[in-house]
PDB file of C-alpha atoms in Angstrom:
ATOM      1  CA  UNK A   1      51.574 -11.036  45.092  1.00 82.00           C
ATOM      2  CA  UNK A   2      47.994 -11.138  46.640  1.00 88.00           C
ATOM      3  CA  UNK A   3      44.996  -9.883  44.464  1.00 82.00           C
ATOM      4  CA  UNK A   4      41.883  -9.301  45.102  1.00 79.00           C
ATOM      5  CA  UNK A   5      39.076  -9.033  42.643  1.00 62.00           C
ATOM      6  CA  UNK A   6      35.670  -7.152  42.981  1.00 55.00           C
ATOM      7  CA  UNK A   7      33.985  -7.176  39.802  1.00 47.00           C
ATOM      8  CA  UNK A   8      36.063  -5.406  37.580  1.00 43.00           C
ATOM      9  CA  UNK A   9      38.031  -3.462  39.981  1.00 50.00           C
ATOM     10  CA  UNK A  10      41.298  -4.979  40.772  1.00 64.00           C
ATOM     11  CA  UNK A  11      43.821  -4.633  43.889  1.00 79.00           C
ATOM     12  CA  UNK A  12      46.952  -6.066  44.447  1.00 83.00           C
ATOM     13  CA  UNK A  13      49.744  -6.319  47.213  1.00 89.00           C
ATOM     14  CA  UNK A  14      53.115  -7.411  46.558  1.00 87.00           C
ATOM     15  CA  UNK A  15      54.935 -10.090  49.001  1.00 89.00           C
ATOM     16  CA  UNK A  16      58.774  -9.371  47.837  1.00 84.00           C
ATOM     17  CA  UNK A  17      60.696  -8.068  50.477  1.00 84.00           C
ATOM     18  CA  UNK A  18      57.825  -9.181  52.746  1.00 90.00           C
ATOM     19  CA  UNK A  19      58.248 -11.349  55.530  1.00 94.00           C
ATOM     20  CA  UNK A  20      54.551 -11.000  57.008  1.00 96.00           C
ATOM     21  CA  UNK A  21      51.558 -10.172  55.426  1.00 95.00           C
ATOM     22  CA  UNK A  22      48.701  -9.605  57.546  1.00 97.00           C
ATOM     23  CA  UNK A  23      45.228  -9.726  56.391  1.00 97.00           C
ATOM     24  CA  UNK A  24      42.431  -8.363  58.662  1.00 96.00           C
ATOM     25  CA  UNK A  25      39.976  -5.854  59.840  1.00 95.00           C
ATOM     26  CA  UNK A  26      42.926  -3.888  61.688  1.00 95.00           C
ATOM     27  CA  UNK A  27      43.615  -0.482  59.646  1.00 93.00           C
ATOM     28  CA  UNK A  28      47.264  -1.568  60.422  1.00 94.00           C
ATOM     29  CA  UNK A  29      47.080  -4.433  58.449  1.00 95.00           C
ATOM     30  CA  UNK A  30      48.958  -4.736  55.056  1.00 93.00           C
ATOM     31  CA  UNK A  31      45.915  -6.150  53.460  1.00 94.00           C
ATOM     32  CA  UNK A  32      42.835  -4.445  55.287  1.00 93.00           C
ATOM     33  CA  UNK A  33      39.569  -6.138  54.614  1.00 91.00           C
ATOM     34  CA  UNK A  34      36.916  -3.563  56.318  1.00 88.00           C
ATOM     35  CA  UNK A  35      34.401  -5.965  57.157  1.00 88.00           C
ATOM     36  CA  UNK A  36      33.090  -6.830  60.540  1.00 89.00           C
ATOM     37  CA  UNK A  37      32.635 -10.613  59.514  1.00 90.00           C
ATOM     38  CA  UNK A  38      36.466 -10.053  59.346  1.00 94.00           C
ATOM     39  CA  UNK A  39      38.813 -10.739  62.704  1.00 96.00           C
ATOM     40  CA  UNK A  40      41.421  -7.949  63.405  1.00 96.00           C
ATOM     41  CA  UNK A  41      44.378  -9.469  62.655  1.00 97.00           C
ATOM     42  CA  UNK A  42      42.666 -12.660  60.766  1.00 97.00           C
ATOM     43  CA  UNK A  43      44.918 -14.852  58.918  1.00 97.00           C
ATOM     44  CA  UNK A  44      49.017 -13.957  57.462  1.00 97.00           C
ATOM     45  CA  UNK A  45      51.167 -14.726  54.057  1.00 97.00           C
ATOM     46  CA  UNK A  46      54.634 -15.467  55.600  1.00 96.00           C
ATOM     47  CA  UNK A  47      57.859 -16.264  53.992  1.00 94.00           C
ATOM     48  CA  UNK A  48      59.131 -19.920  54.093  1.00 93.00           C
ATOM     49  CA  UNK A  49      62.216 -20.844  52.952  1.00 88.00           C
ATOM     50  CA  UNK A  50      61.781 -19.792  49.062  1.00 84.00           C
ATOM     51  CA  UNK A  51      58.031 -19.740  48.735  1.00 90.00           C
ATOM     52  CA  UNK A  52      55.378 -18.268  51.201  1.00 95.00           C
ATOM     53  CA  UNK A  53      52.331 -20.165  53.007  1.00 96.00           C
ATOM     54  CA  UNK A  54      49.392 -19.376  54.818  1.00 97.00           C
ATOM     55  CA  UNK A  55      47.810 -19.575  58.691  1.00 97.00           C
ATOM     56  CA  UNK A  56      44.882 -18.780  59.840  1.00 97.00           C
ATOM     57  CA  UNK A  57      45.300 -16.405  63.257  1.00 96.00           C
ATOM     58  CA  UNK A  58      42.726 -17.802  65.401  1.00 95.00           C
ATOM     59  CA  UNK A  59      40.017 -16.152  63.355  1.00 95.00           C
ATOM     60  CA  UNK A  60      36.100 -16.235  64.410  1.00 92.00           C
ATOM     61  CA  UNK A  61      34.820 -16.997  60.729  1.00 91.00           C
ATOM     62  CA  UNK A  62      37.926 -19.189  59.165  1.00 92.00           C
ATOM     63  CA  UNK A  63      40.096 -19.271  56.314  1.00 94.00           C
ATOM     64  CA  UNK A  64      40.061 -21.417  53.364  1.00 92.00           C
ATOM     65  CA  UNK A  65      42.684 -22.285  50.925  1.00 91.00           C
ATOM     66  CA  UNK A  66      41.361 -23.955  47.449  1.00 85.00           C
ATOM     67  CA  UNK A  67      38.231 -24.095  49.643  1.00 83.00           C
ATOM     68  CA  UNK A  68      39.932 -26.404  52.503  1.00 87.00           C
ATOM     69  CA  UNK A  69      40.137 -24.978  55.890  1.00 91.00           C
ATOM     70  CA  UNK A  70      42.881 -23.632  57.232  1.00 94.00           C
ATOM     71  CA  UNK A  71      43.442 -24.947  60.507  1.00 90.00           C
ATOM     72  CA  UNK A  72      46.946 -25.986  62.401  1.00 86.00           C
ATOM     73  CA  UNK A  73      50.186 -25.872  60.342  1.00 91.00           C
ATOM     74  CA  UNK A  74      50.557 -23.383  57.623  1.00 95.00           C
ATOM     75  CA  UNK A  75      49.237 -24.188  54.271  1.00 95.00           C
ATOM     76  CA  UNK A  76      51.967 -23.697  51.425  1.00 95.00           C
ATOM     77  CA  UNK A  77      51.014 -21.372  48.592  1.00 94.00           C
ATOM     78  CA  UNK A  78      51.035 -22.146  44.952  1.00 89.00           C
ATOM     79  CA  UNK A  79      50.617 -19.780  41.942  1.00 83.00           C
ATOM     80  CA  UNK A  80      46.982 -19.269  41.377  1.00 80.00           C
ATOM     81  CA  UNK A  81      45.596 -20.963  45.067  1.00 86.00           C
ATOM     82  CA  UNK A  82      42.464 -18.856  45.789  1.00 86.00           C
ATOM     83  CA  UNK A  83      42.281 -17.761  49.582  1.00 91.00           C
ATOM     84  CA  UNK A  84      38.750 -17.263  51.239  1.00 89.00           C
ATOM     85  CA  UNK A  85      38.233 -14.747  53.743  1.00 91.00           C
ATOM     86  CA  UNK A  86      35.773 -15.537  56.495  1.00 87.00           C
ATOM     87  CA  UNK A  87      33.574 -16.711  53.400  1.00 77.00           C
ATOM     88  CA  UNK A  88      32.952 -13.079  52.569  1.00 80.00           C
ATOM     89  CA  UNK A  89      36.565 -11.984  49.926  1.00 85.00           C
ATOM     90  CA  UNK A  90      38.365 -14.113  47.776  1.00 83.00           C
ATOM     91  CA  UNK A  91      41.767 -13.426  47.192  1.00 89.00           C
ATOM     92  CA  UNK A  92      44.501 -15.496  44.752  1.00 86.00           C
ATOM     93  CA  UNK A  93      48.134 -16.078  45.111  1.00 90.00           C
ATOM     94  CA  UNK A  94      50.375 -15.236  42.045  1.00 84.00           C
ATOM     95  CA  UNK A  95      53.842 -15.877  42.424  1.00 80.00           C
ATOM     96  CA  UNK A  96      56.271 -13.936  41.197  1.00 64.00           C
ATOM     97  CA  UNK A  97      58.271 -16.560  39.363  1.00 57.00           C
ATOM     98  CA  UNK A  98      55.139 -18.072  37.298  1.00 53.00           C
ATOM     99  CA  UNK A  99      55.447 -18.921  33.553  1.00 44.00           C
ATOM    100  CA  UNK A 100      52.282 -17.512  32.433  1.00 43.00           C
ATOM    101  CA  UNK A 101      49.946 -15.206  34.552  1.00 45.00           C
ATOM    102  CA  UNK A 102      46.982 -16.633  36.510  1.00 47.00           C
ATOM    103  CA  UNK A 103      43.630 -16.233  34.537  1.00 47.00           C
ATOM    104  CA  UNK A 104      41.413 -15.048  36.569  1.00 47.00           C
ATOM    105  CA  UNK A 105      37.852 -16.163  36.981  1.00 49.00           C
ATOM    106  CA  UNK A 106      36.437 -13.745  39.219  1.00 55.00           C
ATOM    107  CA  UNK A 107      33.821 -12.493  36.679  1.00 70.00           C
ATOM    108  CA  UNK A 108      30.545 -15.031  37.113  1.00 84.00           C
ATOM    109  CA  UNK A 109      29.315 -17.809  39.294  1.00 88.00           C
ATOM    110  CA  UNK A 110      31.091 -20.147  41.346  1.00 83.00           C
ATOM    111  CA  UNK A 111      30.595 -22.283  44.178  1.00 84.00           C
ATOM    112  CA  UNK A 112      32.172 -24.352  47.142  1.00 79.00           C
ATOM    113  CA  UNK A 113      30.066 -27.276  47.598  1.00 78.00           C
ATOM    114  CA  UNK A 114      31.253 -27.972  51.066  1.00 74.00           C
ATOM    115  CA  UNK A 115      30.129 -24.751  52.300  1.00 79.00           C
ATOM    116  CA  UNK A 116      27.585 -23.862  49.695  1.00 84.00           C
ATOM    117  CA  UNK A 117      28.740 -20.836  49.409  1.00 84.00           C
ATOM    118  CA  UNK A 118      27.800 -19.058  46.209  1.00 86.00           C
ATOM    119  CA  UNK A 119      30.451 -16.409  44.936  1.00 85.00           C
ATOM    120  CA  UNK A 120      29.372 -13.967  42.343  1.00 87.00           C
ATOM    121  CA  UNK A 121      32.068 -11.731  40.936  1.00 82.00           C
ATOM    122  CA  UNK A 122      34.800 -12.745  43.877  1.00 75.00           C
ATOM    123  CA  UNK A 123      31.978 -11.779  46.494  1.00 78.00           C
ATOM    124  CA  UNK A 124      30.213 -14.272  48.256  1.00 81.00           C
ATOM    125  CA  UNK A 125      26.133 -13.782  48.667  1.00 85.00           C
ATOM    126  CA  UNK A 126      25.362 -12.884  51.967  1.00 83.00           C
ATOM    127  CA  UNK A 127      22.983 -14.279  54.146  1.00 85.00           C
ATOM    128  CA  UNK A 128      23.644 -17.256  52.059  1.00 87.00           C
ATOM    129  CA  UNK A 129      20.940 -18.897  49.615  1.00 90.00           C
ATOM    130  CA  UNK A 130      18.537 -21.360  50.516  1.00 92.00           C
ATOM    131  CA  UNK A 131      19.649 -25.231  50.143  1.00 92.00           C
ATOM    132  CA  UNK A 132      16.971 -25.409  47.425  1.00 94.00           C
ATOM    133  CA  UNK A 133      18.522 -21.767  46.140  1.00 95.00           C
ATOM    134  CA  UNK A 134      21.932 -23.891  45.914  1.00 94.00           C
ATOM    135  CA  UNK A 135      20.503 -26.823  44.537  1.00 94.00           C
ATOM    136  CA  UNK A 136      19.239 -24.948  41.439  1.00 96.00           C
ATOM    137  CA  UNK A 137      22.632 -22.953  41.236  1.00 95.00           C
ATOM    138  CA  UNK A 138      24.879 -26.044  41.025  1.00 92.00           C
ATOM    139  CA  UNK A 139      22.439 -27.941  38.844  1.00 92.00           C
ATOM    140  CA  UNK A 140      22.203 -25.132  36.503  1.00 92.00           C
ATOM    141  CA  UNK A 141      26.738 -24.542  36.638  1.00 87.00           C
ATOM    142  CA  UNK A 142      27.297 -28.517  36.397  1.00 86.00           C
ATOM    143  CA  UNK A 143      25.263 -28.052  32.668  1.00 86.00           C
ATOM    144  CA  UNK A 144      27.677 -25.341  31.695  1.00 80.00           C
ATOM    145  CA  UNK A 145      25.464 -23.582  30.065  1.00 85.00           C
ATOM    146  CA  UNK A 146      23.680 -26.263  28.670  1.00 89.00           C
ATOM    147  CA  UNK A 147      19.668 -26.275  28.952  1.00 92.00           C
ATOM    148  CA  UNK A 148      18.339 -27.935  32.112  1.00 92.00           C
ATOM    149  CA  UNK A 149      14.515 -29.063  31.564  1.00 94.00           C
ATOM    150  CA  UNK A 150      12.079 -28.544  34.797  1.00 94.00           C
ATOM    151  CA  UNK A 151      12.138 -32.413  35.475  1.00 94.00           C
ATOM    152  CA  UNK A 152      16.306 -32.346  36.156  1.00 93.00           C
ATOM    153  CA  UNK A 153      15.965 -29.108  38.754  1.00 95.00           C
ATOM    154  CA  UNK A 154      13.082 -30.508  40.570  1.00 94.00           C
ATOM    155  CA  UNK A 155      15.096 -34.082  40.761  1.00 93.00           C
ATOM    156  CA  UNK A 156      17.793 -31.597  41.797  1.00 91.00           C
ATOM    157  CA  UNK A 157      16.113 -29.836  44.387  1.00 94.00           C
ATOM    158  CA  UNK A 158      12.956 -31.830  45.561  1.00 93.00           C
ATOM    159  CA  UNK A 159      14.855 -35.173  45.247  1.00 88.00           C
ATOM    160  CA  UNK A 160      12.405 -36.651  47.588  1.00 83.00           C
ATOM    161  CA  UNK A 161       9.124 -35.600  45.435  1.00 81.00           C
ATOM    162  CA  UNK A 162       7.732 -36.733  42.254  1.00 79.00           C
ATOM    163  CA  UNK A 163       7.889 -34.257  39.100  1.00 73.00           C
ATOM    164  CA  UNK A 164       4.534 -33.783  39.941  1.00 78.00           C
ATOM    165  CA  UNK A 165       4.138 -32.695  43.013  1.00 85.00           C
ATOM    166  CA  UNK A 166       5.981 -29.795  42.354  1.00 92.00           C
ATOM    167  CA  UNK A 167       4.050 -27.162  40.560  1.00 94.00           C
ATOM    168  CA  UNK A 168       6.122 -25.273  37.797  1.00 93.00           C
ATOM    169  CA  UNK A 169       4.688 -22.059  39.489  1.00 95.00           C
ATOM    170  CA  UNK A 170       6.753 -23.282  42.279  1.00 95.00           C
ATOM    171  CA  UNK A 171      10.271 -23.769  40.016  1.00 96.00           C
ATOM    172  CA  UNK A 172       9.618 -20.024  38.733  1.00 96.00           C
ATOM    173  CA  UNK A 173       9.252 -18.570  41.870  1.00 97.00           C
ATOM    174  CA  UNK A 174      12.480 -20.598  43.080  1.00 97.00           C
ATOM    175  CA  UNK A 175      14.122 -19.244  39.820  1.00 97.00           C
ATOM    176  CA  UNK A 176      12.749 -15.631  40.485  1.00 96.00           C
ATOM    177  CA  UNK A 177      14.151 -15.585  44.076  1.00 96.00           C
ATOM    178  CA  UNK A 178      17.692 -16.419  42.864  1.00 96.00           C
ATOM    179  CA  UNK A 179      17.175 -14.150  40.194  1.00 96.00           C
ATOM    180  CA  UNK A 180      17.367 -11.402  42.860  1.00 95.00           C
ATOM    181  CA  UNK A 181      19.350 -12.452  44.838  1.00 94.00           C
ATOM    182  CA  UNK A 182      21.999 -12.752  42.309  1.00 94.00           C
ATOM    183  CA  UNK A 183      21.505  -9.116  41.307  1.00 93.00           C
ATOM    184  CA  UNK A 184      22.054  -8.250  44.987  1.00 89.00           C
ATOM    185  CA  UNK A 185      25.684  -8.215  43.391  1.00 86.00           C
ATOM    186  CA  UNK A 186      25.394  -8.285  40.100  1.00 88.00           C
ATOM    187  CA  UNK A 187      22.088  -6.083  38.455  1.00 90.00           C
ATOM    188  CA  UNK A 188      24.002  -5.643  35.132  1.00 89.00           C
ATOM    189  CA  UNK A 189      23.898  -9.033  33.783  1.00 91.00           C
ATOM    190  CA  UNK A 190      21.027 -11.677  33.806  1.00 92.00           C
ATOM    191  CA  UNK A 191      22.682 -15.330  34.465  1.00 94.00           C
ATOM    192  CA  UNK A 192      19.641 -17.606  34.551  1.00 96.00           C
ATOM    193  CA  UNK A 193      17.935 -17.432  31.218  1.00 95.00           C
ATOM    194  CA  UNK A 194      14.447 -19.388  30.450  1.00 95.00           C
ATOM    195  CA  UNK A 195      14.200 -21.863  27.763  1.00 94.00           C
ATOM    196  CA  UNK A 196      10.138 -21.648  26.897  1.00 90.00           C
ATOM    197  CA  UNK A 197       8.639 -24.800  27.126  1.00 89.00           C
ATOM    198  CA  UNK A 198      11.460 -26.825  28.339  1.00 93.00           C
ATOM    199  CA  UNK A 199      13.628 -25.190  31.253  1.00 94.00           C
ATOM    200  CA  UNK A 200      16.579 -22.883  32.115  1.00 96.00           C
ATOM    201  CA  UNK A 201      20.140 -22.136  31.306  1.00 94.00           C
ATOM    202  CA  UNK A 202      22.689 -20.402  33.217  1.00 93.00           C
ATOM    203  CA  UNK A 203      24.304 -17.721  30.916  1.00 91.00           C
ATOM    204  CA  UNK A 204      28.007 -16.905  31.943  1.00 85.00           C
ATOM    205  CA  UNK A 205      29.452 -13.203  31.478  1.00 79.00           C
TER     206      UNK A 205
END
């Protein structure tokens, strides 16, 4: 089965009986992603032998598997593998004959550091953030939720400047920009949280 998650909607398409499963742009397709960023026929779930695995179909934007790319020879599939979508929908593999089902962790922040792409809720931001936009995202998820003081984010994401010569008027307005750009997909919840007098935290849902 292939699910996608979009806040806390939910879709799913189920692989038994499947040989193919296209993913694309195409109306055709089994899974239709209507997205331009999206090729027509993009990437495929095909049977193999007792499991299923993934290509990529020549797309313009890529595929990812687990955040690899997938390029060449098909990529196996494994209950709970998360698929990427020209960096734009994230879909997981659940397979049929798992123990337990996959706990999903589609609600929140995540990121792929090789791409620095920023996903919230499933969705990744688009036009992507700044590198210094990243750099306080990742500094602020690798505390998990822990309080980061000014002096660790501009380390972070000035690494070449002195506390100093960074101006905390400049950290807020960094930290005001992500803000909103964050509620570009999420306006319900507020995820970075200030810590008067010392710094910021970066509140989960």
């Amino acid at each position: 089965m292939i699910v996608l998650r979009d806040g806390a909607a939910e879709r799913t398409w189920p692989l038994a009986g499947r040989e193919v499963v296209v993913i694309g742009r195409d109306a055709e397709c089994a899974i239709c992603l209507p997205d331009r960023s999206v090729s027509r026929q993009h990437a495929a779930v095909r049977r193999s032998g007792r499991g299923y695995v993934l290509v990529d179909n020549g797309s313009k934007n890529g595929t990812w598997l687990n955040g690899q790319p997938v390029t060449g020879e098909p990529r196996p599939l494994k209950d709970g593998d998360d698929i990427s979508i020209s960096a734009r929908y994230k879909l997981w593999y659940v397979d049929a004959d798992a123990t337990a089902p996959l706990a999903f962790s589609g609600r929140g922040i995540r990121i792929d550091p090789e791409t620095m792409h920023v996903f919230v809720n499933g969705q990744v931001l688009a036009p992507p953030l700044s590198a210094q936009q990243f750099g306080l995202i990742k500094v602020l998820l690798d505390a998990d939720g822990g309080p980061v003081p000014r002096e660790m984010i501009v380390s972070a994401v000035w690494p070449e400047t002195e506390r100093d010569g960074v101006s905390d008027d400049s950290i807020d307005a960094l930290v005001k920009r992500c803000r909103q750009r964050l509620a570009e997909h999420d306006a319900r919840h507020s995820y970075v949280v200030t810590i008067r007098g010392y710094g910021f935290r970066l509140d989960q849902p």
